[in-house]
PDB file of C-alpha atoms and ligand atoms in Angstrom:
ATOM      1  CA  UNK A   1       0.331  -0.576  -0.132  1.00 93.00           C
ATOM      2  CA  UNK A   2       0.622   3.357  -0.564  1.00 97.00           C
ATOM      3  CA  UNK A   3       2.386   5.865   2.165  1.00 98.00           C
ATOM      4  CA  UNK A   4       1.033   9.000   0.790  1.00 98.00           C
ATOM      5  CA  UNK A   5      -2.328   8.811  -1.500  1.00 98.00           C
ATOM      6  CA  UNK A   6      -3.312  12.445  -2.829  1.00 98.00           C
ATOM      7  CA  UNK A   7      -6.698  11.993  -5.013  1.00 98.00           C
ATOM      8  CA  UNK A   8      -7.699  15.256  -7.322  1.00 98.00           C
ATOM      9  CA  UNK A   9      -7.018  17.476  -5.148  1.00 98.00           C
ATOM     10  CA  UNK A  10      -7.519  21.074  -5.197  1.00 98.00           C
ATOM     11  CA  UNK A  11      -6.503  24.340  -3.817  1.00 98.00           C
ATOM     12  CA  UNK A  12      -8.117  27.994  -4.422  1.00 96.00           C
ATOM     13  CA  UNK A  13      -6.981  31.333  -2.880  1.00 94.00           C
ATOM     14  CA  UNK A  14      -9.076  33.697  -2.722  1.00 89.00           C
ATOM     15  CA  UNK A  15      -7.394  37.370  -2.883  1.00 79.00           C
ATOM     16  CA  UNK A  16      -9.252  40.848  -3.366  1.00 69.00           C
ATOM     17  CA  UNK A  17      -8.234  42.069  -6.905  1.00 66.00           C
ATOM     18  CA  UNK A  18      -8.108  45.589  -7.900  1.00 67.00           C
ATOM     19  CA  UNK A  19     -11.537  47.880  -8.327  1.00 68.00           C
ATOM     20  CA  UNK A  20     -13.042  45.425  -5.151  1.00 68.00           C
ATOM     21  CA  UNK A  21     -13.219  42.248  -8.258  1.00 70.00           C
ATOM     22  CA  UNK A  22     -12.215  39.258  -7.235  1.00 76.00           C
ATOM     23  CA  UNK A  23      -9.697  37.120  -8.226  1.00 84.00           C
ATOM     24  CA  UNK A  24      -9.866  33.087  -7.370  1.00 89.00           C
ATOM     25  CA  UNK A  25      -6.166  31.352  -7.617  1.00 92.00           C
ATOM     26  CA  UNK A  26      -6.183  27.416  -8.182  1.00 95.00           C
ATOM     27  CA  UNK A  27      -2.691  27.455  -7.236  1.00 97.00           C
ATOM     28  CA  UNK A  28      -3.657  23.640  -6.964  1.00 98.00           C
ATOM     29  CA  UNK A  29      -5.974  21.424  -9.971  1.00 97.00           C
ATOM     30  CA  UNK A  30      -7.073  17.949  -9.362  1.00 98.00           C
ATOM     31  CA  UNK A  31      -4.166  16.414  -8.598  1.00 98.00           C
ATOM     32  CA  UNK A  32      -2.913  12.751  -7.855  1.00 98.00           C
ATOM     33  CA  UNK A  33      -0.103  10.536  -6.851  1.00 97.00           C
ATOM     34  CA  UNK A  34       1.037   7.835  -5.014  1.00 98.00           C
ATOM     35  CA  UNK A  35       4.307   7.503  -2.449  1.00 98.00           C
ATOM     36  CA  UNK A  36       5.419   3.928  -2.087  1.00 98.00           C
ATOM     37  CA  UNK A  37       7.541   3.684   1.169  1.00 98.00           C
ATOM     38  CA  UNK A  38      10.922   3.601   1.856  1.00 98.00           C
ATOM     39  CA  UNK A  39      11.179   6.101  -1.636  1.00 98.00           C
ATOM     40  CA  UNK A  40      12.508   9.452  -2.193  1.00 98.00           C
ATOM     41  CA  UNK A  41       9.899  10.705  -5.210  1.00 98.00           C
ATOM     42  CA  UNK A  42      10.657  13.966  -6.511  1.00 98.00           C
ATOM     43  CA  UNK A  43       8.845  16.645  -7.392  1.00 98.00           C
ATOM     44  CA  UNK A  44      10.138  19.946 -10.164  1.00 97.00           C
ATOM     45  CA  UNK A  45       8.666  21.907 -11.681  1.00 96.00           C
ATOM     46  CA  UNK A  46       9.117  26.197 -11.842  1.00 94.00           C
ATOM     47  CA  UNK A  47       8.225  28.779  -8.992  1.00 94.00           C
ATOM     48  CA  UNK A  48       5.059  29.488  -8.691  1.00 95.00           C
ATOM     49  CA  UNK A  49       4.152  25.915  -9.919  1.00 97.00           C
ATOM     50  CA  UNK A  50       2.351  24.788  -6.524  1.00 97.00           C
ATOM     51  CA  UNK A  51       4.422  22.614  -5.268  1.00 96.00           C
ATOM     52  CA  UNK A  52       4.156  25.063  -1.291  1.00 94.00           C
ATOM     53  CA  UNK A  53       1.214  24.471  -1.268  1.00 97.00           C
ATOM     54  CA  UNK A  54       1.038  20.670  -1.931  1.00 97.00           C
ATOM     55  CA  UNK A  55       3.908  20.666   0.571  1.00 96.00           C
ATOM     56  CA  UNK A  56       1.420  22.470   3.826  1.00 96.00           C
ATOM     57  CA  UNK A  57      -1.496  20.474   2.949  1.00 97.00           C
ATOM     58  CA  UNK A  58       0.745  16.927   2.546  1.00 97.00           C
ATOM     59  CA  UNK A  59       2.048  18.247   6.365  1.00 96.00           C
ATOM     60  CA  UNK A  60      -1.526  19.590   7.639  1.00 95.00           C
ATOM     61  CA  UNK A  61      -0.962  22.451   7.986  1.00 94.00           C
ATOM     62  CA  UNK A  62      -3.822  23.885   5.430  1.00 96.00           C
ATOM     63  CA  UNK A  63      -6.861  22.702   4.483  1.00 97.00           C
ATOM     64  CA  UNK A  64      -7.815  21.587   0.437  1.00 98.00           C
ATOM     65  CA  UNK A  65     -10.336  22.850  -1.350  1.00 97.00           C
ATOM     66  CA  UNK A  66     -11.410  19.539  -2.490  1.00 98.00           C
ATOM     67  CA  UNK A  67      -9.633  16.325  -3.033  1.00 98.00           C
ATOM     68  CA  UNK A  68      -7.990  14.441  -0.020  1.00 98.00           C
ATOM     69  CA  UNK A  69      -4.492  12.570   0.932  1.00 98.00           C
ATOM     70  CA  UNK A  70      -4.503  10.125   3.024  1.00 98.00           C
ATOM     71  CA  UNK A  71      -1.617   8.805   4.887  1.00 97.00           C
ATOM     72  CA  UNK A  72      -1.019   5.450   5.562  1.00 95.00           C
ATOM     73  CA  UNK A  73      -4.549   4.747   5.032  1.00 95.00           C
ATOM     74  CA  UNK A  74      -5.531   7.140   6.932  1.00 96.00           C
ATOM     75  CA  UNK A  75      -7.601  10.513   6.467  1.00 97.00           C
ATOM     76  CA  UNK A  76      -5.548  13.124   7.179  1.00 97.00           C
ATOM     77  CA  UNK A  77      -8.146  15.840   6.729  1.00 97.00           C
ATOM     78  CA  UNK A  78     -10.448  13.724   8.448  1.00 97.00           C
ATOM     79  CA  UNK A  79      -9.383  13.218  11.084  1.00 96.00           C
ATOM     80  CA  UNK A  80     -10.343  14.467  15.101  1.00 96.00           C
ATOM     81  CA  UNK A  81      -7.274  16.882  16.340  1.00 93.00           C
ATOM     82  CA  UNK A  82      -5.950  15.094  18.876  1.00 91.00           C
ATOM     83  CA  UNK A  83      -5.903  12.213  15.765  1.00 93.00           C
ATOM     84  CA  UNK A  84      -3.976  14.511  13.693  1.00 93.00           C
ATOM     85  CA  UNK A  85      -1.477  15.691  16.486  1.00 88.00           C
ATOM     86  CA  UNK A  86      -0.791  12.126  17.018  1.00 88.00           C
ATOM     87  CA  UNK A  87      -0.602  11.313  13.704  1.00 91.00           C
ATOM     88  CA  UNK A  88       2.300  14.220  13.025  1.00 89.00           C
ATOM     89  CA  UNK A  89       4.875  12.351  14.544  1.00 89.00           C
ATOM     90  CA  UNK A  90       4.608  10.498  11.891  1.00 95.00           C
ATOM     91  CA  UNK A  91       5.428  12.749   8.765  1.00 94.00           C
ATOM     92  CA  UNK A  92       8.317  16.183   9.196  1.00 93.00           C
ATOM     93  CA  UNK A  93       9.119  19.170   6.587  1.00 92.00           C
ATOM     94  CA  UNK A  94      12.438  20.430   6.184  1.00 91.00           C
ATOM     95  CA  UNK A  95      12.521  23.764   4.979  1.00 81.00           C
ATOM     96  CA  UNK A  96      15.195  25.481   2.551  1.00 75.00           C
ATOM     97  CA  UNK A  97      17.028  28.109   4.079  1.00 68.00           C
ATOM     98  CA  UNK A  98      18.572  26.268   7.096  1.00 60.00           C
ATOM     99  CA  UNK A  99      19.785  29.144   8.657  1.00 61.00           C
ATOM    100  CA  UNK A 100      16.783  30.701   8.399  1.00 67.00           C
ATOM    101  CA  UNK A 101      14.647  27.861   9.837  1.00 76.00           C
ATOM    102  CA  UNK A 102      17.415  26.946  13.109  1.00 86.00           C
ATOM    103  CA  UNK A 103      17.304  29.505  15.818  1.00 89.00           C
ATOM    104  CA  UNK A 104      20.063  30.888  16.600  1.00 89.00           C
ATOM    105  CA  UNK A 105      19.403  30.971  19.948  1.00 93.00           C
ATOM    106  CA  UNK A 106      19.286  27.437  21.135  1.00 94.00           C
ATOM    107  CA  UNK A 107      22.111  24.606  21.221  1.00 96.00           C
ATOM    108  CA  UNK A 108      22.157  22.656  18.785  1.00 96.00           C
ATOM    109  CA  UNK A 109      20.931  19.675  20.858  1.00 96.00           C
ATOM    110  CA  UNK A 110      17.478  21.523  22.322  1.00 95.00           C
ATOM    111  CA  UNK A 111      17.004  22.358  18.295  1.00 94.00           C
ATOM    112  CA  UNK A 112      17.321  18.205  17.779  1.00 95.00           C
ATOM    113  CA  UNK A 113      15.164  17.030  20.547  1.00 94.00           C
ATOM    114  CA  UNK A 114      13.022  20.489  19.943  1.00 92.00           C
ATOM    115  CA  UNK A 115      10.358  17.757  18.161  1.00 90.00           C
ATOM    116  CA  UNK A 116      10.375  15.583  21.291  1.00 90.00           C
ATOM    117  CA  UNK A 117       8.219  17.472  23.088  1.00 85.00           C
ATOM    118  CA  UNK A 118       5.254  18.110  21.905  1.00 78.00           C
ATOM    119  CA  UNK A 119       4.881  13.938  21.184  1.00 75.00           C
ATOM    120  CA  UNK A 120       2.509  12.912  23.598  1.00 69.00           C
ATOM    121  CA  UNK A 121       4.429  11.018  25.978  1.00 73.00           C
ATOM    122  CA  UNK A 122       7.614  13.204  25.210  1.00 78.00           C
ATOM    123  CA  UNK A 123      10.355  11.515  26.756  1.00 84.00           C
ATOM    124  CA  UNK A 124      12.145  11.825  30.125  1.00 88.00           C
ATOM    125  CA  UNK A 125      15.958  14.061  29.812  1.00 90.00           C
ATOM    126  CA  UNK A 126      18.236  11.153  29.723  1.00 92.00           C
ATOM    127  CA  UNK A 127      16.475   9.805  26.814  1.00 92.00           C
ATOM    128  CA  UNK A 128      15.976  12.806  24.831  1.00 92.00           C
ATOM    129  CA  UNK A 129      19.728  12.963  25.092  1.00 94.00           C
ATOM    130  CA  UNK A 130      20.935  10.373  24.082  1.00 94.00           C
ATOM    131  CA  UNK A 131      18.655   9.933  20.601  1.00 94.00           C
ATOM    132  CA  UNK A 132      19.244  13.430  20.479  1.00 96.00           C
ATOM    133  CA  UNK A 133      23.579  12.413  20.369  1.00 96.00           C
ATOM    134  CA  UNK A 134      22.469   9.089  18.046  1.00 94.00           C
ATOM    135  CA  UNK A 135      20.463  11.445  15.271  1.00 94.00           C
ATOM    136  CA  UNK A 136      23.394  14.086  14.895  1.00 95.00           C
ATOM    137  CA  UNK A 137      25.985  10.311  14.572  1.00 93.00           C
ATOM    138  CA  UNK A 138      23.151   9.293  11.932  1.00 91.00           C
ATOM    139  CA  UNK A 139      23.916  12.585   9.983  1.00 92.00           C
ATOM    140  CA  UNK A 140      27.622  12.880  10.209  1.00 92.00           C
ATOM    141  CA  UNK A 141      27.296  15.159  13.191  1.00 94.00           C
ATOM    142  CA  UNK A 142      29.364  14.921  16.241  1.00 95.00           C
ATOM    143  CA  UNK A 143      27.565  14.325  19.564  1.00 92.00           C
ATOM    144  CA  UNK A 144      29.379  17.117  20.914  1.00 92.00           C
ATOM    145  CA  UNK A 145      28.695  19.847  18.236  1.00 95.00           C
ATOM    146  CA  UNK A 146      24.654  19.643  20.631  1.00 96.00           C
ATOM    147  CA  UNK A 147      26.285  21.989  22.763  1.00 96.00           C
ATOM    148  CA  UNK A 148      27.178  25.017  19.531  1.00 96.00           C
ATOM    149  CA  UNK A 149      25.283  27.653  19.388  1.00 95.00           C
ATOM    150  CA  UNK A 150      24.048  27.604  14.770  1.00 92.00           C
ATOM    151  CA  UNK A 151      26.169  30.157  13.888  1.00 92.00           C
ATOM    152  CA  UNK A 152      29.031  28.051  14.445  1.00 92.00           C
ATOM    153  CA  UNK A 153      28.165  25.377  11.375  1.00 92.00           C
ATOM    154  CA  UNK A 154      28.645  25.639   7.320  1.00 90.00           C
ATOM    155  CA  UNK A 155      25.559  25.419   5.277  1.00 88.00           C
ATOM    156  CA  UNK A 156      25.791  22.067   5.073  1.00 90.00           C
ATOM    157  CA  UNK A 157      25.839  21.301   8.981  1.00 92.00           C
ATOM    158  CA  UNK A 158      22.574  23.586   9.487  1.00 92.00           C
ATOM    159  CA  UNK A 159      21.647  21.733   6.418  1.00 90.00           C
ATOM    160  CA  UNK A 160      22.417  18.053   8.493  1.00 92.00           C
ATOM    161  CA  UNK A 161      20.988  19.739  11.413  1.00 93.00           C
ATOM    162  CA  UNK A 162      17.555  20.774  10.267  1.00 93.00           C
ATOM    163  CA  UNK A 163      17.540  16.700   9.131  1.00 92.00           C
ATOM    164  CA  UNK A 164      18.427  15.531  12.156  1.00 93.00           C
ATOM    165  CA  UNK A 165      15.732  17.856  13.500  1.00 93.00           C
ATOM    166  CA  UNK A 166      12.838  15.987  11.052  1.00 92.00           C
ATOM    167  CA  UNK A 167      13.839  12.552  11.819  1.00 93.00           C
ATOM    168  CA  UNK A 168      13.847  12.141  15.713  1.00 93.00           C
ATOM    169  CA  UNK A 169      10.400  11.519  16.532  1.00 91.00           C
ATOM    170  CA  UNK A 170      12.031   8.952  13.318  1.00 91.00           C
ATOM    171  CA  UNK A 171       9.377  10.346  11.432  1.00 94.00           C
ATOM    172  CA  UNK A 172       7.944   7.626   8.351  1.00 96.00           C
ATOM    173  CA  UNK A 173       7.427  10.758   5.479  1.00 97.00           C
ATOM    174  CA  UNK A 174       9.399  13.664   5.555  1.00 96.00           C
ATOM    175  CA  UNK A 175       9.035  16.734   3.165  1.00 96.00           C
ATOM    176  CA  UNK A 176      11.710  18.173   1.745  1.00 95.00           C
ATOM    177  CA  UNK A 177      11.287  21.916   0.567  1.00 92.00           C
ATOM    178  CA  UNK A 178      14.191  23.280  -1.815  1.00 90.00           C
ATOM    179  CA  UNK A 179      16.208  21.377   1.447  1.00 88.00           C
ATOM    180  CA  UNK A 180      19.068  21.402  -0.684  1.00 89.00           C
ATOM    181  CA  UNK A 181      18.855  24.163  -3.119  1.00 86.00           C
ATOM    182  CA  UNK A 182      20.716  27.306  -1.265  1.00 83.00           C
ATOM    183  CA  UNK A 183      24.157  25.032  -0.902  1.00 85.00           C
ATOM    184  CA  UNK A 184      26.979  24.445  -3.012  1.00 86.00           C
ATOM    185  CA  UNK A 185      26.964  21.500  -5.599  1.00 87.00           C
ATOM    186  CA  UNK A 186      29.306  19.641  -3.695  1.00 87.00           C
ATOM    187  CA  UNK A 187      27.583  20.318  -0.766  1.00 87.00           C
ATOM    188  CA  UNK A 188      24.425  19.801  -2.207  1.00 90.00           C
ATOM    189  CA  UNK A 189      26.149  16.788  -3.857  1.00 92.00           C
ATOM    190  CA  UNK A 190      26.777  15.416   0.036  1.00 90.00           C
ATOM    191  CA  UNK A 191      23.498  16.132   2.002  1.00 90.00           C
ATOM    192  CA  UNK A 192      21.467  13.980  -1.621  1.00 94.00           C
ATOM    193  CA  UNK A 193      23.377  11.131   0.035  1.00 94.00           C
ATOM    194  CA  UNK A 194      22.820  11.230   3.194  1.00 93.00           C
ATOM    195  CA  UNK A 195      18.795  10.828   1.702  1.00 95.00           C
ATOM    196  CA  UNK A 196      19.861   7.774  -0.109  1.00 96.00           C
ATOM    197  CA  UNK A 197      20.844   6.557   2.430  1.00 94.00           C
ATOM    198  CA  UNK A 198      18.683   7.422   5.833  1.00 94.00           C
ATOM    199  CA  UNK A 199      16.271   5.815   2.760  1.00 97.00           C
ATOM    200  CA  UNK A 200      18.658   2.944   1.676  1.00 97.00           C
ATOM    201  CA  UNK A 201      18.887   2.204   6.004  1.00 94.00           C
ATOM    202  CA  UNK A 202      16.152   3.129   7.706  1.00 93.00           C
ATOM    203  CA  UNK A 203      13.403   2.880   5.808  1.00 96.00           C
ATOM    204  CA  UNK A 204      12.808   7.165   5.612  1.00 96.00           C
ATOM    205  CA  UNK A 205      10.351   8.124   2.814  1.00 98.00           C
ATOM    206  CA  UNK A 206      10.990  11.713   1.247  1.00 97.00           C
ATOM    207  CA  UNK A 207       9.310  13.768  -0.657  1.00 98.00           C
ATOM    208  CA  UNK A 208      11.599  15.354  -2.349  1.00 97.00           C
ATOM    209  CA  UNK A 209      10.695  19.058  -3.883  1.00 96.00           C
ATOM    210  CA  UNK A 210      12.501  21.068  -5.213  1.00 95.00           C
ATOM    211  CA  UNK A 211      12.291  23.058  -8.749  1.00 93.00           C
ATOM    212  CA  UNK A 212      16.242  22.157 -10.214  1.00 93.00           C
ATOM    213  CA  UNK A 213      16.152  19.109 -12.527  1.00 92.00           C
ATOM    214  CA  UNK A 214      19.924  18.109 -12.085  1.00 92.00           C
ATOM    215  CA  UNK A 215      18.532  17.972  -8.533  1.00 93.00           C
ATOM    216  CA  UNK A 216      16.001  15.303  -8.520  1.00 95.00           C
ATOM    217  CA  UNK A 217      17.119  13.847 -11.417  1.00 93.00           C
ATOM    218  CA  UNK A 218      20.020  13.249  -9.232  1.00 93.00           C
ATOM    219  CA  UNK A 219      18.294  11.616  -6.023  1.00 95.00           C
ATOM    220  CA  UNK A 220      14.588  10.896  -6.757  1.00 97.00           C
ATOM    221  CA  UNK A 221      13.609   7.095  -7.787  1.00 97.00           C
ATOM    222  CA  UNK A 222       9.817   8.765  -9.432  1.00 97.00           C
ATOM    223  CA  UNK A 223       9.185  11.808 -10.109  1.00 97.00           C
ATOM    224  CA  UNK A 224       5.998  13.923 -10.896  1.00 97.00           C
ATOM    225  CA  UNK A 225       6.113  17.152 -13.115  1.00 97.00           C
ATOM    226  CA  UNK A 226       3.926  20.371 -12.002  1.00 98.00           C
ATOM    227  CA  UNK A 227       2.976  22.705 -14.344  1.00 97.00           C
ATOM    228  CA  UNK A 228       0.075  25.149 -12.604  1.00 97.00           C
ATOM    229  CA  UNK A 229      -1.266  23.535 -10.567  1.00 97.00           C
ATOM    230  CA  UNK A 230      -1.073  20.054 -11.927  1.00 97.00           C
ATOM    231  CA  UNK A 231       0.659  17.040 -12.570  1.00 97.00           C
ATOM    232  CA  UNK A 232       1.586  17.044 -16.215  1.00 96.00           C
ATOM    233  CA  UNK A 233       4.114  14.761 -15.938  1.00 95.00           C
ATOM    234  CA  UNK A 234       5.425  11.284 -13.536  1.00 95.00           C
ATOM    235  CA  UNK A 235       6.880   8.083 -13.776  1.00 95.00           C
ATOM    236  CA  UNK A 236      11.044   6.651 -13.118  1.00 93.00           C
ATOM    237  CA  UNK A 237      13.493   9.060 -12.610  1.00 91.00           C
ATOM    238  CA  UNK A 238      14.787   7.505 -15.368  1.00 88.00           C
ATOM    239  CA  UNK A 239      11.924   8.047 -18.371  1.00 90.00           C
ATOM    240  CA  UNK A 240      11.253  10.806 -16.952  1.00 90.00           C
ATOM    241  CA  UNK A 241      14.316  12.054 -17.494  1.00 86.00           C
ATOM    242  CA  UNK A 242      14.868  10.408 -20.587  1.00 81.00           C
ATOM    243  CA  UNK A 243      17.500  11.987 -22.962  1.00 65.00           C
ATOM    244  CA  UNK A 244      16.111  11.256 -26.717  1.00 63.00           C
TER     245      UNK A 244
HETATM  246  P1  ADP B 301       6.022  27.087  -5.805  1.00 62.21           P
HETATM  247  O1  ADP B 301       6.195  26.864  -4.341  1.00 62.21           O
HETATM  248  O2  ADP B 301       5.967  26.164  -6.838  1.00 62.21           O
HETATM  249  O3  ADP B 301       6.493  28.107  -6.293  1.00 62.21           O
HETATM  250  P2  ADP B 301       3.393  27.751  -4.588  1.00 62.21           P
HETATM  251  O4  ADP B 301       2.226  26.944  -3.993  1.00 62.21           O
HETATM  252  O5  ADP B 301       3.605  28.754  -3.253  1.00 62.21           O
HETATM  253  O6  ADP B 301       3.288  27.432  -5.810  1.00 62.21           O
HETATM  254  O7  ADP B 301       1.917  29.453  -4.837  1.00 62.21           O
HETATM  255  C1  ADP B 301       0.871  28.743  -6.223  1.00 62.21           C
HETATM  256  C2  ADP B 301       0.748  29.628  -6.437  1.00 62.21           C
HETATM  257  O8  ADP B 301       0.130  30.425  -5.265  1.00 62.21           O
HETATM  258  C3  ADP B 301       1.129  30.988  -7.259  1.00 62.21           C
HETATM  259  O9  ADP B 301       0.346  31.977  -8.420  1.00 62.21           O
HETATM  260  C4  ADP B 301       0.893  32.318  -5.535  1.00 62.21           C
HETATM  261  O10 ADP B 301       0.996  33.024  -5.906  1.00 62.21           O
HETATM  262  C5  ADP B 301      -0.186  31.052  -5.554  1.00 62.21           C
HETATM  263  N1  ADP B 301      -0.082  31.369  -3.955  1.00 62.21           N
HETATM  264  C6  ADP B 301       0.462  30.733  -2.864  1.00 62.21           C
HETATM  265  N2  ADP B 301       0.103  31.218  -1.881  1.00 62.21           N
HETATM  266  C7  ADP B 301      -0.517  31.771  -1.983  1.00 62.21           C
HETATM  267  C8  ADP B 301      -1.808  33.098  -0.718  1.00 62.21           C
HETATM  268  N3  ADP B 301      -1.493  32.606   0.645  1.00 62.21           N
HETATM  269  N4  ADP B 301      -2.715  33.852  -0.848  1.00 62.21           N
HETATM  270  C9  ADP B 301      -3.380  33.702  -2.707  1.00 62.21           C
HETATM  271  N5  ADP B 301      -1.933  33.020  -3.489  1.00 62.21           N
HETATM  272  C10 ADP B 301      -1.484  32.387  -2.876  1.00 62.21           C
HETATM  273  P1  ADP B 302      16.609  20.919  29.015  1.00 62.21           P
HETATM  274  O1  ADP B 302      17.433  20.677  30.284  1.00 62.21           O
HETATM  275  O2  ADP B 302      15.797  21.786  29.244  1.00 62.21           O
HETATM  276  O3  ADP B 302      16.831  19.742  28.243  1.00 62.21           O
HETATM  277  P2  ADP B 302      19.636  21.722  28.014  1.00 62.21           P
HETATM  278  O4  ADP B 302      19.818  23.144  27.260  1.00 62.21           O
HETATM  279  O5  ADP B 302      20.089  21.194  28.858  1.00 62.21           O
HETATM  280  O6  ADP B 302      17.976  21.826  28.711  1.00 62.21           O
HETATM  281  O7  ADP B 302      18.755  20.757  26.691  1.00 62.21           O
HETATM  282  C1  ADP B 302      17.751  20.642  26.015  1.00 62.21           C
HETATM  283  C2  ADP B 302      17.552  19.660  24.410  1.00 62.21           C
HETATM  284  O8  ADP B 302      18.924  19.586  23.820  1.00 62.21           O
HETATM  285  C3  ADP B 302      17.518  18.417  25.695  1.00 62.21           C
HETATM  286  O9  ADP B 302      16.330  17.555  25.130  1.00 62.21           O
HETATM  287  C4  ADP B 302      18.950  17.217  25.750  1.00 62.21           C
HETATM  288  O10 ADP B 302      18.203  16.269  25.297  1.00 62.21           O
HETATM  289  C5  ADP B 302      19.784  18.213  23.940  1.00 62.21           C
HETATM  290  N1  ADP B 302      21.451  18.245  24.743  1.00 62.21           N
HETATM  291  C6  ADP B 302      21.227  19.423  25.510  1.00 62.21           C
HETATM  292  N2  ADP B 302      22.970  18.829  25.707  1.00 62.21           N
HETATM  293  C7  ADP B 302      23.628  17.832  24.681  1.00 62.21           C
HETATM  294  C8  ADP B 302      24.015  16.921  24.502  1.00 62.21           C
HETATM  295  N3  ADP B 302      25.102  16.902  25.382  1.00 62.21           N
HETATM  296  N4  ADP B 302      24.559  16.167  23.935  1.00 62.21           N
HETATM  297  C9  ADP B 302      22.834  15.329  23.673  1.00 62.21           C
HETATM  298  N5  ADP B 302      21.659  16.328  23.921  1.00 62.21           N
HETATM  299  C10 ADP B 302      22.059  16.998  23.826  1.00 62.21           C
END
């Protein structure tokens, strides 16, 4: 069964136009797709095609105009607030700008541990410390980096910190929205290798969203191409990017 099953998902944004006229932007138009567990599913498309709108809906941070998102067999937008809160540990997000999304006043340990605090039955201090140390190691950082602050780290290291933070609740799905776009090419390759390693060794599923064709070609098992709120092409990465 797919981990993520998106059916005819639409999202309209209403905005007051000039002279009081109403204008509706259809950011997503009946988009359907499935994501198999333990795969990296790329979503690629130019700016404004609806990628972030899709990410917000999959993370249940927004509600659709119509359509559904089933996560692990459950309809996200029909869950009670309580059940949704329980479900949230199963999906996490990594954003584009690792400096902007990491609070500069908090230690790396605190930043990485933060998703654990909002869990029901959150682990105690000793277990939090163990899990933070293990997670930093899993993303190629040293456990004692937990005592330092984000500005002491390079862009690639900060992105690893953001990934450690996303993985600390052992989520089934990580939505990565332009997660490597701000990095230098060689650092991009390192972070992409890390994601593929997490897929292979831990079975993490990624929805990997980017405007960058080369990046998605390098990392994704399957790719969906978006254009103006629609999925215009999808399939295995080799097929979608096949050159004649
Ligand atoms: P992308 O992430 O691919 O750049 P977005 O999902 O951010 O695309 O935007 C898709 C479309 O929806 C764009 O036309 C954008 O201007 C519009 N849009 C996004 N968010 C809002 C919003 N909060 N209010 C009105 N329009 C929006
Ligand atoms: P608190 O005791 O209020 O949790 P701390 O600042 O000591 O405050 O730690 C914040 C979080 O960061 C804790 O959840 C802890 O598990 C983690 N943490 C802090 N330092 C380390 C460290 N050296 N190794 C592993 N985890 C750490």
